[in-house]
Amino acid sequence: MTTPCIIRGLGHCVPETRLTNADLERMVDTNDEWITSRTGIKERRIAAKGETCVSLSHQAALKALENAGMRAEELTHILVATFSPDAVIPSAACMLADRLGITGRMAMDISAACSGFLFALETARAFVTLHPQAKILVTATDVVSSRVDYTDRSICVLFGDGAGAAIVTAADAAAPAGSGRVLDVLLATDGSMGELLTIKGGGSGTPYKLGEAVRSDFFVQMNGREVYKHAVRAMSGICKTVLEKNGFTKDQVDVFIPHQANLRIIDAVGARLEMPAEKVFTNVQKYGNTSAASVIIALSEARAEGFIKDGDLVLLGTFGGGFTWGSALVRF
Ligand code: UT7
């Protein structure tokens, strides 16, 4: 039996530096019309020197703690969903705990590409079920720009950097007003599709030797058209399943937050779910695809802007490399 969980605080952080479509026009053979019509993206935020997975996670975590009315010392577990940690060792979670000034806690990274936030949220729910007093920091952060080849026009227009954070605890009586009750999370993977979206270079399957220059496999490689088809099918399917499983109809959903990869994917998933456009939150236009951070930044921003109101039923959907995909229902 799962212990009921709440998200009692949210926060997000994006780098200051903007990379606009006009900037990209000067870097590769592309244009604003192509990028806008194919993706909906107008600009993305790119980490400056010194801005990293851990520094962005730290900023988002401080905001989430403040939003929850909690101090870092109260945290019992730290989870960081990312494919772009500052280092392979130590983990981003250990570095984040250190930056928050806390030691002795369980801290670990979770790798599920663009679905990272929901994989980490479900892990947090499992920890809360094991340890009902747990107060868990979940951050989902990617500095995708560290693994983008800015000479590859098919990739560099799509991605941006950012971080989101949520504080997850059991749904106790002291839950502050404005908390979101996590009703369910569904997750899925299909490794047979893994080759369609990869970063292999530097892994133990594709190691580099000392002094060797990085190859294109060090950067995101994607068969965009194939990923697109699977993303639409998988995300709409798992969102329908989570609604049916929990006895909700699409009409009962107040806000839909899909993975922010591409406005056309968002529109196609929205159409399959028969979700009116005014219920669908998007920020892909200004941030691009921030991978694991995408839906948690959107959730945090939608809540802060009042797009999500008290009492609203929020449906989240994700899809990413692996393949990984997921959905969740949160009642605010
Ligand atoms: O988070 C999950 C991971 N990622 C995604 O969800 C992304 C999924 N895929 C997509 O969003 C889309 O497939 C893309 C936006 C990546 C591409 O859109 P598309 O409509 O599938 O275009 P395409 O890949 O079929 O390319 C069409 C043309 C090609 O030219 P030719 O071969 O038809 O002459 C490309 O070379 O567009 C060309 N192209 C570009 N042209 C201008 C590719 N990138 C660019 C570019 N600017 N940046």
GROMACS .gro file of C-alpha atoms and ligand atoms in nm:
model
  380
    1MET     CA    1   0.000   0.000   0.000
    2THR     CA    2   0.144   0.339  -0.101
    3THR     CA    3   0.154   0.608   0.169
    4PRO     CA    4  -0.030   0.913   0.030
    5CYS     CA    5   0.225   1.178  -0.073
    6ILE     CA    6   0.217   1.548  -0.132
    7ILE     CA    7   0.431   1.795  -0.319
    8ARG     CA    8   0.458   2.063  -0.051
    9GLY     CA    9   0.690   2.303  -0.232
   10LEU     CA   10   0.797   2.379  -0.589
   11GLY     CA   11   1.077   2.586  -0.740
   12HIS     CA   12   1.264   2.625  -1.065
   13CYS     CA   13   1.564   2.803  -1.207
   14VAL     CA   14   1.683   2.871  -1.561
   15PRO     CA   15   2.009   3.036  -1.668
   16GLU     CA   16   2.001   3.408  -1.755
   17THR     CA   17   2.167   3.363  -2.097
   18ARG     CA   18   1.920   3.344  -2.386
   19LEU     CA   19   1.993   3.172  -2.718
   20THR     CA   20   1.738   3.301  -2.968
   21ASN     CA   21   1.646   3.169  -3.311
   22ALA     CA   22   1.819   3.476  -3.454
   23ASP     CA   23   2.139   3.376  -3.268
   24LEU     CA   24   2.112   3.024  -3.414
   25GLU     CA   25   2.068   3.167  -3.765
   26ARG     CA   26   2.419   3.308  -3.725
   27MET     CA   27   2.560   2.974  -3.605
   28VAL     CA   28   2.410   2.710  -3.841
   29ASP     CA   29   2.211   2.690  -4.164
   30THR     CA   30   1.868   2.742  -4.011
   31ASN     CA   31   1.604   3.012  -3.979
   32ASP     CA   32   1.339   3.133  -3.741
   33GLU     CA   33   1.059   3.021  -3.973
   34TRP     CA   34   1.182   2.657  -3.982
   35ILE     CA   35   1.243   2.638  -3.606
   36THR     CA   36   0.912   2.804  -3.517
   37SER     CA   37   0.697   2.604  -3.758
   38ARG     CA   38   0.863   2.266  -3.676
   39THR     CA   39   0.905   2.310  -3.299
   40GLY     CA   40   0.736   2.626  -3.167
   41ILE     CA   41   1.063   2.721  -2.995
   42LYS     CA   42   1.166   3.088  -3.004
   43GLU     CA   43   1.453   3.087  -2.754
   44ARG     CA   44   1.620   2.870  -2.492
   45ARG     CA   45   1.835   2.937  -2.184
   46ILE     CA   46   2.197   2.823  -2.188
   47ALA     CA   47   2.422   2.775  -1.885
   48ALA     CA   48   2.702   3.029  -1.854
   49LYS     CA   49   3.051   2.929  -1.741
   50GLY     CA   50   3.023   2.802  -1.384
   51GLU     CA   51   2.651   2.726  -1.413
   52THR     CA   52   2.612   2.351  -1.380
   53CYS     CA   53   2.362   2.079  -1.300
   54VAL     CA   54   2.441   2.120  -0.930
   55SER     CA   55   2.434   2.501  -0.922
   56LEU     CA   56   2.100   2.516  -1.105
   57SER     CA   57   1.959   2.235  -0.887
   58HIS     CA   58   2.074   2.427  -0.579
   59GLN     CA   59   1.890   2.744  -0.686
   60ALA     CA   60   1.573   2.550  -0.767
   61ALA     CA   61   1.599   2.357  -0.438
   62LEU     CA   62   1.630   2.677  -0.231
   63LYS     CA   63   1.314   2.810  -0.397
   64ALA     CA   64   1.125   2.485  -0.335
   65LEU     CA   65   1.235   2.481   0.031
   66GLU     CA   66   1.120   2.840   0.073
   67ASN     CA   67   0.790   2.758  -0.099
   68ALA     CA   68   0.744   2.464   0.140
   69GLY     CA   69   0.841   2.671   0.445
   70MET     CA   70   1.121   2.425   0.525
   71ARG     CA   71   1.492   2.437   0.602
   72ALA     CA   72   1.747   2.223   0.419
   73GLU     CA   73   1.844   2.051   0.748
   74GLU     CA   74   1.494   1.897   0.762
   75LEU     CA   75   1.554   1.700   0.439
   76THR     CA   76   1.606   1.325   0.474
   77HIS     CA   77   1.668   1.222   0.112
   78ILE     CA   78   1.801   1.401  -0.198
   79LEU     CA   79   1.719   1.277  -0.547
   80VAL     CA   80   1.851   1.438  -0.866
   81ALA     CA   81   1.709   1.329  -1.201
   82THR     CA   82   1.961   1.414  -1.469
   83PHE     CA   83   2.165   1.279  -1.760
   84SER     CA   84   2.411   1.568  -1.731
   85PRO     CA   85   2.555   1.566  -1.376
   86ASP     CA   86   2.861   1.784  -1.305
   87ALA     CA   87   3.070   1.465  -1.282
   88VAL     CA   88   3.031   1.089  -1.303
   89ILE     CA   89   3.167   1.070  -0.948
   90PRO     CA   90   3.065   1.229  -0.716
   91SER     CA   91   2.697   1.219  -0.803
   92ALA     CA   92   2.505   1.544  -0.851
   93ALA     CA   93   2.292   1.448  -0.549
   94CYS     CA   94   2.597   1.420  -0.319
   95MET     CA   95   2.728   1.752  -0.449
   96LEU     CA   96   2.386   1.914  -0.406
   97ALA     CA   97   2.356   1.790  -0.047
   98ASP     CA   98   2.700   1.936   0.023
   99ARG     CA   99   2.598   2.267  -0.131
  100LEU     CA  100   2.287   2.269   0.087
  101GLY     CA  101   2.516   2.217   0.387
  102ILE     CA  102   2.376   1.879   0.489
  103THR     CA  103   2.553   1.547   0.536
  104GLY     CA  104   2.453   1.196   0.636
  105ARG     CA  105   2.147   1.181   0.410
  106MET     CA  106   2.074   0.929   0.142
  107ALA     CA  107   2.142   1.107  -0.190
  108MET     CA  108   2.144   0.965  -0.542
  109ASP     CA  109   2.105   1.047  -0.910
  110ILE     CA  110   1.836   0.898  -1.132
  111SER     CA  111   1.885   0.861  -1.506
  112ALA     CA  112   1.570   0.852  -1.719
  113ALA     CA  113   1.641   1.130  -1.971
  114CYS     CA  114   1.340   1.356  -2.033
  115SER     CA  115   1.116   1.143  -1.806
  116GLY     CA  116   1.354   1.194  -1.513
  117PHE     CA  117   1.123   1.401  -1.295
  118LEU     CA  118   0.844   1.142  -1.289
  119PHE     CA  119   1.092   0.856  -1.230
  120ALA     CA  120   1.233   1.052  -0.933
  121LEU     CA  121   0.885   1.142  -0.806
  122GLU     CA  122   0.785   0.774  -0.803
  123THR     CA  123   1.111   0.687  -0.625
  124ALA     CA  124   1.030   0.953  -0.365
  125ARG     CA  125   0.684   0.800  -0.318
  126ALA     CA  126   0.848   0.463  -0.253
  127PHE     CA  127   1.081   0.615   0.007
  128VAL     CA  128   0.790   0.790   0.180
  129THR     CA  129   0.607   0.457   0.194
  130LEU     CA  130   0.915   0.296   0.357
  131HIS     CA  131   0.986   0.597   0.582
  132PRO     CA  132   0.667   0.795   0.649
  133GLN     CA  133   0.865   1.076   0.819
  134ALA     CA  134   1.080   1.130   0.506
  135LYS     CA  135   1.115   1.481   0.365
  136ILE     CA  136   1.252   1.436   0.017
  137LEU     CA  137   1.408   1.688  -0.217
  138VAL     CA  138   1.349   1.589  -0.578
  139THR     CA  139   1.529   1.796  -0.836
  140ALA     CA  140   1.523   1.735  -1.209
  141THR     CA  141   1.793   1.923  -1.392
  142ASP     CA  142   1.972   1.909  -1.721
  143VAL     CA  143   2.246   2.117  -1.875
  144VAL     CA  144   2.169   1.973  -2.216
  145SER     CA  145   2.397   2.233  -2.377
  146SER     CA  146   2.696   2.042  -2.236
  147ARG     CA  147   2.606   1.755  -2.472
  148VAL     CA  148   2.484   1.948  -2.778
  149ASP     CA  149   2.695   1.989  -3.090
  150TYR     CA  150   2.628   2.349  -3.191
  151THR     CA  151   2.724   2.270  -3.550
  152ASP     CA  152   2.440   2.012  -3.579
  153ARG     CA  153   2.135   2.210  -3.684
  154SER     CA  154   1.899   1.914  -3.641
  155ILE     CA  155   1.977   1.908  -3.267
  156CYS     CA  156   2.106   2.246  -3.147
  157VAL     CA  157   1.780   2.431  -3.212
  158LEU     CA  158   1.582   2.196  -2.985
  159PHE     CA  159   1.739   2.203  -2.640
  160GLY     CA  160   1.792   2.433  -2.342
  161ASP     CA  161   1.910   2.415  -1.981
  162GLY     CA  162   1.717   2.438  -1.655
  163ALA     CA  163   1.625   2.291  -1.319
  164GLY     CA  164   1.309   2.224  -1.122
  165ALA     CA  165   1.261   2.107  -0.764
  166ALA     CA  166   0.983   1.961  -0.553
  167ILE     CA  167   0.966   1.872  -0.183
  168VAL     CA  168   0.783   1.543  -0.136
  169THR     CA  169   0.650   1.424   0.201
  170ALA     CA  170   0.369   1.211   0.337
  171ALA     CA  171   0.029   1.380   0.324
  172ASP     CA  172   0.017   1.466   0.694
  173ALA     CA  173  -0.231   1.695   0.867
  174ALA     CA  174   0.024   1.979   0.873
  175ALA     CA  175   0.038   1.997   0.493
  176PRO     CA  176   0.049   2.365   0.399
  177ALA     CA  177  -0.228   2.513   0.190
  178GLY     CA  178  -0.137   2.492  -0.176
  179SER     CA  179   0.028   2.150  -0.156
  180GLY     CA  180  -0.038   1.905  -0.438
  181ARG     CA  181  -0.149   1.553  -0.352
  182VAL     CA  182   0.018   1.296  -0.579
  183LEU     CA  183  -0.266   1.062  -0.675
  184ASP     CA  184  -0.070   0.829  -0.902
  185VAL     CA  185   0.243   0.791  -1.114
  186LEU     CA  186   0.279   0.546  -1.405
  187LEU     CA  187   0.617   0.473  -1.565
  188ALA     CA  188   0.732   0.267  -1.862
  189THR     CA  189   1.047   0.194  -2.064
  190ASP     CA  190   1.140   0.020  -2.389
  191GLY     CA  191   1.514  -0.037  -2.429
  192SER     CA  192   1.470  -0.186  -2.776
  193MET     CA  193   1.413   0.172  -2.901
  194GLY     CA  194   1.725   0.306  -2.729
  195GLU     CA  195   1.925   0.357  -3.048
  196LEU     CA  196   1.685   0.627  -3.169
  197LEU     CA  197   1.808   0.879  -2.910
  198THR     CA  198   2.157   0.843  -2.766
  199ILE     CA  199   2.462   1.000  -2.603
  200LYS     CA  200   2.714   0.718  -2.610
  201GLY     CA  201   3.055   0.881  -2.613
  202GLY     CA  202   3.237   0.862  -2.280
  203GLY     CA  203   3.025   0.571  -2.155
  204SER     CA  204   3.193   0.238  -2.079
  205GLY     CA  205   3.057   0.106  -2.410
  206THR     CA  206   3.228   0.389  -2.600
  207PRO     CA  207   3.523   0.499  -2.387
  208TYR     CA  208   3.768   0.771  -2.481
  209LYS     CA  209   4.143   0.737  -2.446
  210LEU     CA  210   4.356   1.008  -2.289
  211GLY     CA  211   4.419   1.289  -2.536
  212GLU     CA  212   4.163   1.165  -2.790
  213ALA     CA  213   3.931   1.433  -2.934
  214VAL     CA  214   3.560   1.384  -2.867
  215ARG     CA  215   3.358   1.249  -3.157
  216SER     CA  216   2.999   1.325  -3.256
  217ASP     CA  217   2.886   1.037  -3.030
  218PHE     CA  218   2.974   1.259  -2.730
  219PHE     CA  219   2.669   1.470  -2.820
  220VAL     CA  220   2.295   1.406  -2.848
  221GLN     CA  221   2.217   1.193  -3.155
  222MET     CA  222   1.853   1.155  -3.249
  223ASN     CA  223   1.630   1.022  -3.523
  224GLY     CA  224   1.386   1.308  -3.474
  225ARG     CA  225   1.108   1.178  -3.697
  226GLU     CA  226   1.097   0.835  -3.528
  227VAL     CA  227   1.123   0.981  -3.178
  228TYR     CA  228   0.839   1.217  -3.263
  229LYS     CA  229   0.603   0.932  -3.360
  230HIS     CA  230   0.680   0.725  -3.050
  231ALA     CA  231   0.659   1.030  -2.822
  232VAL     CA  232   0.307   1.112  -2.939
  233ARG     CA  233   0.187   0.750  -2.915
  234ALA     CA  234   0.349   0.667  -2.580
  235MET     CA  235   0.267   0.991  -2.399
  236SER     CA  236  -0.098   0.999  -2.504
  237GLY     CA  237  -0.134   0.627  -2.424
  238ILE     CA  238   0.006   0.645  -2.072
  239CYS     CA  239  -0.190   0.963  -1.995
  240LYS     CA  240  -0.513   0.787  -2.097
  241THR     CA  241  -0.418   0.488  -1.882
  242VAL     CA  242  -0.353   0.691  -1.568
  243LEU     CA  243  -0.689   0.866  -1.607
  244GLU     CA  244  -0.879   0.538  -1.658
  245LYS     CA  245  -0.695   0.363  -1.373
  246ASN     CA  246  -0.793   0.640  -1.131
  247GLY     CA  247  -1.152   0.671  -1.253
  248PHE     CA  248  -1.120   1.016  -1.410
  249THR     CA  249  -1.244   1.134  -1.748
  250LYS     CA  250  -1.048   1.380  -1.962
  251ASP     CA  251  -1.309   1.645  -1.876
  252GLN     CA  252  -1.212   1.629  -1.509
  253VAL     CA  253  -0.854   1.734  -1.587
  254ASP     CA  254  -0.807   2.106  -1.522
  255VAL     CA  255  -0.448   2.141  -1.642
  256PHE     CA  256  -0.239   1.919  -1.870
  257ILE     CA  257   0.141   1.953  -1.851
  258PRO     CA  258   0.310   1.748  -2.123
  259HIS     CA  259   0.684   1.716  -2.177
  260GLN     CA  260   0.798   2.039  -2.340
  261ALA     CA  261   0.992   1.904  -2.638
  262ASN     CA  262   0.806   2.044  -2.934
  263LEU     CA  263   0.478   2.233  -2.974
  264ARG     CA  264   0.368   1.995  -3.252
  265ILE     CA  265   0.413   1.693  -3.024
  266ILE     CA  266   0.223   1.878  -2.749
  267ASP     CA  267  -0.062   1.961  -2.991
  268ALA     CA  268  -0.075   1.604  -3.124
  269VAL     CA  269  -0.089   1.454  -2.772
  270GLY     CA  270  -0.348   1.714  -2.668
  271ALA     CA  271  -0.561   1.621  -2.971
  272ARG     CA  272  -0.541   1.247  -2.894
  273LEU     CA  273  -0.647   1.317  -2.536
  274GLU     CA  274  -0.916   1.559  -2.662
  275MET     CA  275  -0.776   1.819  -2.426
  276PRO     CA  276  -0.888   2.177  -2.500
  277ALA     CA  277  -0.587   2.398  -2.580
  278GLU     CA  278  -0.669   2.636  -2.291
  279LYS     CA  279  -0.603   2.354  -2.042
  280VAL     CA  280  -0.257   2.277  -2.182
  281PHE     CA  281   0.037   2.459  -2.024
  282THR     CA  282   0.334   2.530  -2.251
  283ASN     CA  283   0.663   2.710  -2.203
  284VAL     CA  284   0.866   2.529  -2.471
  285GLN     CA  285   0.857   2.855  -2.671
  286LYS     CA  286   1.095   3.023  -2.423
  287TYR     CA  287   1.298   2.732  -2.280
  288GLY     CA  288   1.315   2.466  -2.554
  289ASN     CA  289   1.347   2.105  -2.440
  290THR     CA  290   1.516   2.103  -2.097
  291SER     CA  291   1.501   1.722  -2.074
  292ALA     CA  292   1.443   1.600  -1.715
  293ALA     CA  293   1.364   1.954  -1.600
  294SER     CA  294   1.092   2.011  -1.857
  295VAL     CA  295   0.773   1.908  -1.673
  296ILE     CA  296   0.888   2.018  -1.326
  297ILE     CA  297   0.981   2.365  -1.453
  298ALA     CA  298   0.641   2.379  -1.622
  299LEU     CA  299   0.462   2.259  -1.307
  300SER     CA  300   0.644   2.510  -1.088
  301GLU     CA  301   0.587   2.795  -1.333
  302ALA     CA  302   0.220   2.708  -1.391
  303ARG     CA  303   0.159   2.703  -1.016
  304ALA     CA  304   0.349   3.029  -0.955
  305GLU     CA  305   0.163   3.205  -1.238
  306GLY     CA  306  -0.178   3.091  -1.111
  307PHE     CA  307  -0.241   2.874  -1.419
  308ILE     CA  308  -0.289   2.590  -1.167
  309LYS     CA  309  -0.543   2.688  -0.901
  310ASP     CA  310  -0.629   2.531  -0.566
  311GLY     CA  311  -0.841   2.224  -0.627
  312ASP     CA  312  -0.718   2.169  -0.982
  313LEU     CA  313  -0.651   1.818  -1.112
  314VAL     CA  314  -0.321   1.825  -1.301
  315LEU     CA  315  -0.216   1.559  -1.552
  316LEU     CA  316   0.154   1.529  -1.636
  317GLY     CA  317   0.306   1.336  -1.926
  318THR     CA  318   0.669   1.270  -2.018
  319PHE     CA  319   0.870   1.096  -2.288
  320GLY     CA  320   1.245   1.060  -2.338
  321GLY     CA  321   1.548   0.862  -2.445
  322GLY     CA  322   1.572   0.503  -2.335
  323PHE     CA  323   1.286   0.507  -2.430
  324THR     CA  324   1.127   0.618  -2.103
  325TRP     CA  325   0.780   0.760  -2.055
  326GLY     CA  326   0.536   0.832  -1.778
  327SER     CA  327   0.229   1.010  -1.649
  328ALA     CA  328   0.111   1.142  -1.314
  329LEU     CA  329  -0.197   1.291  -1.153
  330VAL     CA  330  -0.164   1.563  -0.889
  331ARG     CA  331  -0.455   1.732  -0.708
  332PHE     CA  332  -0.369   2.085  -0.585
  333UT7     O1  333   1.240   1.485  -2.549
  333UT7     C1  334   1.225   1.381  -2.637
  333UT7     C2  335   1.326   1.397  -2.741
  333UT7     N1  336   1.303   1.474  -2.854
  333UT7     C3  337   1.191   1.501  -2.920
  333UT7     O2  338   1.083   1.482  -2.875
  333UT7     C4  339   1.205   1.553  -3.060
  333UT7     C5  340   1.121   1.473  -3.154
  333UT7     N2  341   1.130   1.515  -3.293
  333UT7     C6  342   1.096   1.639  -3.338
  333UT7     O3  343   1.058   1.724  -3.263
  333UT7     C7  344   1.103   1.664  -3.488
  333UT7     O4  345   1.122   1.543  -3.553
  333UT7     C8  346   1.213   1.764  -3.527
  333UT7     C9  347   1.174   1.903  -3.481
  333UT7    C10  348   1.345   1.724  -3.465
  333UT7    C11  349   1.229   1.767  -3.680
  333UT7     O5  350   1.107   1.796  -3.743
  333UT7     P1  351   1.062   1.709  -3.871
  333UT7     O6  352   0.940   1.771  -3.924
  333UT7     O7  353   1.057   1.567  -3.826
  333UT7     O8  354   1.179   1.738  -3.972
  333UT7     P2  355   1.283   1.633  -4.037
  333UT7     O9  356   1.377   1.579  -3.937
  333UT7    O10  357   1.205   1.537  -4.117
  333UT7    O11  358   1.366   1.728  -4.133
  333UT7    C12  359   1.306   1.792  -4.243
  333UT7    C13  360   1.411   1.875  -4.316
  333UT7    C14  361   1.535   1.798  -4.352
  333UT7    O12  362   1.574   1.841  -4.481
  333UT7     P3  363   1.545   1.748  -4.609
  333UT7    O13  364   1.621   1.621  -4.582
  333UT7    O14  365   1.396   1.728  -4.611
  333UT7    O15  366   1.598   1.830  -4.720
  333UT7    C15  367   1.639   1.849  -4.254
  333UT7    O16  368   1.769   1.846  -4.304
  333UT7    O17  369   1.452   1.985  -4.235
  333UT7    C16  370   1.595   1.990  -4.232
  333UT7     N3  371   1.638   2.046  -4.104
  333UT7    C17  372   1.649   2.178  -4.082
  333UT7     N4  373   1.631   2.285  -4.161
  333UT7    C18  374   1.648   2.406  -4.108
  333UT7    C19  375   1.667   1.979  -3.989
  333UT7     N5  376   1.696   2.067  -3.892
  333UT7    C20  377   1.687   2.191  -3.948
  333UT7    C21  378   1.705   2.321  -3.899
  333UT7     N6  379   1.684   2.425  -3.980
  333UT7     N7  380   1.741   2.345  -3.770
   0.00000   0.00000   0.00000
